[in-house]
Short mmCIF file of C-alpha atoms in Angstrom, two decimals:
data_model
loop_
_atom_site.label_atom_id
_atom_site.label_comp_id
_atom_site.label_asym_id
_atom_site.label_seq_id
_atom_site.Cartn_x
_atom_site.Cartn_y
_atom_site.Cartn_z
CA UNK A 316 0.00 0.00 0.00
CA UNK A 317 2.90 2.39 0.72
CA UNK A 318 4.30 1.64 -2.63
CA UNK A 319 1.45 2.64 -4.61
CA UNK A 320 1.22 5.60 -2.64
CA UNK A 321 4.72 6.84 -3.32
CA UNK A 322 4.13 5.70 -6.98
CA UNK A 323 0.76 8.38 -6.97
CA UNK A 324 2.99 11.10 -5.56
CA UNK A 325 5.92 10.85 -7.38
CA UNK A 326 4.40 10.06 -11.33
CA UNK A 327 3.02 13.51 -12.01
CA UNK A 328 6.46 15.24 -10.73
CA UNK A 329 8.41 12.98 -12.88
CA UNK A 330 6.01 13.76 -15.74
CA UNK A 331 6.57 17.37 -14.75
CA UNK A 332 10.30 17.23 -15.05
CA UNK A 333 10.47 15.16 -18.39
CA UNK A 334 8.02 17.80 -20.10
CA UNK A 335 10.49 20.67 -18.69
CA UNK A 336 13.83 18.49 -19.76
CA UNK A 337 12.20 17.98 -23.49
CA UNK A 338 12.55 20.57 -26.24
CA UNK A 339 10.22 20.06 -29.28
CA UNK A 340 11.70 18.73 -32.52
CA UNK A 341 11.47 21.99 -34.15
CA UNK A 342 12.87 24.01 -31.17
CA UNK A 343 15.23 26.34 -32.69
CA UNK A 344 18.74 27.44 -30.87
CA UNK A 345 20.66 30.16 -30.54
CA UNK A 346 24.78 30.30 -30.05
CA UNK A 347 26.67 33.36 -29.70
CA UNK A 348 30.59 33.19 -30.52
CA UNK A 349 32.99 35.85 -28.91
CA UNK A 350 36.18 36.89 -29.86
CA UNK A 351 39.06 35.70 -30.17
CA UNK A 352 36.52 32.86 -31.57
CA UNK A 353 37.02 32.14 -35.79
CA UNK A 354 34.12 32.54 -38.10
CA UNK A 355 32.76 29.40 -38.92
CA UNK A 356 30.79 31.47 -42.04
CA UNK A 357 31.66 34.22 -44.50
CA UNK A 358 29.42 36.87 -44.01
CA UNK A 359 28.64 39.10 -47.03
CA UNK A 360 29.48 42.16 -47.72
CA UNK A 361 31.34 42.39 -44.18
CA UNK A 362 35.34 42.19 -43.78
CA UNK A 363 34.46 38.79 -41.37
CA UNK A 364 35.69 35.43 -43.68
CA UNK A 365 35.29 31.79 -42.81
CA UNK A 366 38.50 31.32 -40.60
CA UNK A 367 38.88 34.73 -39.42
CA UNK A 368 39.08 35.39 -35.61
CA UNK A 369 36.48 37.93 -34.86
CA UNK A 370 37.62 41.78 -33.58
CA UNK A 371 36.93 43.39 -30.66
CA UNK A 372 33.13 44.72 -30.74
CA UNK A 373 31.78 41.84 -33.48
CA UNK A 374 29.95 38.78 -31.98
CA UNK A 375 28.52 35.95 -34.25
CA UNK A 376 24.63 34.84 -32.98
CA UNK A 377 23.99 31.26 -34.68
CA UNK A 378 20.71 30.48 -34.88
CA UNK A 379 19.74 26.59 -35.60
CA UNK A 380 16.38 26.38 -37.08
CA UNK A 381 14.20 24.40 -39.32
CA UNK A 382 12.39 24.62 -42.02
CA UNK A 383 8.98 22.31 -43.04
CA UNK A 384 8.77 21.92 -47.28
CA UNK A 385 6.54 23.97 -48.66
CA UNK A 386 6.00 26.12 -45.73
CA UNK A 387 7.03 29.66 -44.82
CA UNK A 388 8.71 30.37 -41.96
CA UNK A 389 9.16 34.50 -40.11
CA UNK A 390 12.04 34.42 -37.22
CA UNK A 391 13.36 37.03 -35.25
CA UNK A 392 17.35 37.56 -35.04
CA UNK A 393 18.27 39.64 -32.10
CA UNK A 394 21.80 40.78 -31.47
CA UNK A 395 22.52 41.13 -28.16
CA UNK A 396 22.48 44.30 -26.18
CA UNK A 397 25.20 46.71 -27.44
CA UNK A 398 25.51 45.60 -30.68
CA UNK A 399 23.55 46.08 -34.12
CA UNK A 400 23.60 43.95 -36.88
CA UNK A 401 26.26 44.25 -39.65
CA UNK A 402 25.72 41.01 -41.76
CA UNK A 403 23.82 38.02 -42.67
CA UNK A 404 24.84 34.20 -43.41
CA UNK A 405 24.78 30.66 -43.83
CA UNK A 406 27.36 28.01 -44.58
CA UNK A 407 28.59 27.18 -48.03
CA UNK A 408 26.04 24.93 -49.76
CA UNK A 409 23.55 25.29 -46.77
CA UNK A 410 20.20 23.52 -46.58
CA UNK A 411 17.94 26.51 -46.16
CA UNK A 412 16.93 29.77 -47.82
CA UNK A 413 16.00 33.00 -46.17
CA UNK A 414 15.43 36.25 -46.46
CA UNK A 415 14.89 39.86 -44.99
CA UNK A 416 11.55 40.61 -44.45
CA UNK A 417 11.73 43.99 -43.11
CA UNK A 418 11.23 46.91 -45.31
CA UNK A 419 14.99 48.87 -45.74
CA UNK A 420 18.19 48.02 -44.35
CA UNK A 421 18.24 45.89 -41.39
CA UNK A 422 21.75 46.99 -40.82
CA UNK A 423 22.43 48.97 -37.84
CA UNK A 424 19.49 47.59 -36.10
CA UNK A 425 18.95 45.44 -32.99
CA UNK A 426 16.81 42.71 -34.51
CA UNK A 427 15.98 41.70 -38.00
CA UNK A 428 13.08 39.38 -39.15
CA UNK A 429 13.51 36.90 -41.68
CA UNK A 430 11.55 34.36 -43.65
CA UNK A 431 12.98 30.86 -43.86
CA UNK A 432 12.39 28.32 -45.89
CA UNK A 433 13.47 24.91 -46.79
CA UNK A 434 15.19 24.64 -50.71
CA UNK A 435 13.47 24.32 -53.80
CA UNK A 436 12.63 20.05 -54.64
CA UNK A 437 12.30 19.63 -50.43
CA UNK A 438 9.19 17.17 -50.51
CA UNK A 439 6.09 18.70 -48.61
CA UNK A 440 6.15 18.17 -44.89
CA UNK A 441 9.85 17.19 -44.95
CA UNK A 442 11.87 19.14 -42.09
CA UNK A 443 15.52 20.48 -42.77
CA UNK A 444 17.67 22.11 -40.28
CA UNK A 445 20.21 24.49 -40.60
CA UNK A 446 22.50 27.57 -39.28
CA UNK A 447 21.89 31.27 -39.73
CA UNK A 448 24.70 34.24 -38.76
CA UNK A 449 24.05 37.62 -37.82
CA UNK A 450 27.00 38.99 -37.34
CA UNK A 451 26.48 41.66 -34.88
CA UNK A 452 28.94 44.93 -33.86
CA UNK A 453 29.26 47.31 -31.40
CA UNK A 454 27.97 51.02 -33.48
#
């Protein structure tokens, strides 16, 4: 009888803790690399190159995300406090498309919003996942 009493008391916090521990499949994530750290991306029409060690002032937000086939996608990149963005990017050959949906230059801005989606020939419902830079600098 004690058992089963423990058992009632205990199942809905373990419950409680595996819902907290578990992210959803889709659940995007966000990385931000410091200097001395080396770009992992080239980021257009920037000075930062894939290999270069960033400066003083420039941080690199990563952003994992996914995209469904045949869907649309908006996200919001936010650089973090201090900074403003200075360039967008993906790596080489990357399995995702995006693109600025605010109206005039998201550069020198906090946060950007972009649509995302997966590549052309992705079959309907298919997820892919991939990485997004925003370079951000200090102003």
């Amino acid at each position: 009888m004690r058992w089963m009493t423990m058992v009632r008391r205990l199942t809905p916090l373990a419950l409680l803790a595996a819902l907290a521990l578990a992210a959803p499949a889709s659940a995007d994530t966000t990385t931000i690399l410091q200097p001395p750290a080396r770009s992992p991306v080239t980021i257009p029409g920037s000075d930062v190159k894939r290999g270069d060690r960033l400066a003083r002032g420039q941080v690199l937000v990563r952003r994992l995300t996914s995209a469904i086939g045949g869907r649309r996608r908006i996200l919001t990149l936010r650089c973090p406090s201090g900074t403003r963005h200075a360039g967008l990017g993906t790596f080489e050959g990357g399995r995702i498309a995006f693109g600025v949906v605010d109206r005039g230059s998201y550069i020198g801005r906090r946060s950007v919003r972009i649509r995302v989606i997966a590549p052309p020939g992705t079959k309907g419902g298919a997820v892919v996942r991939a990485s997004i830079f925003a370079l951000c600098a200090t102003p």
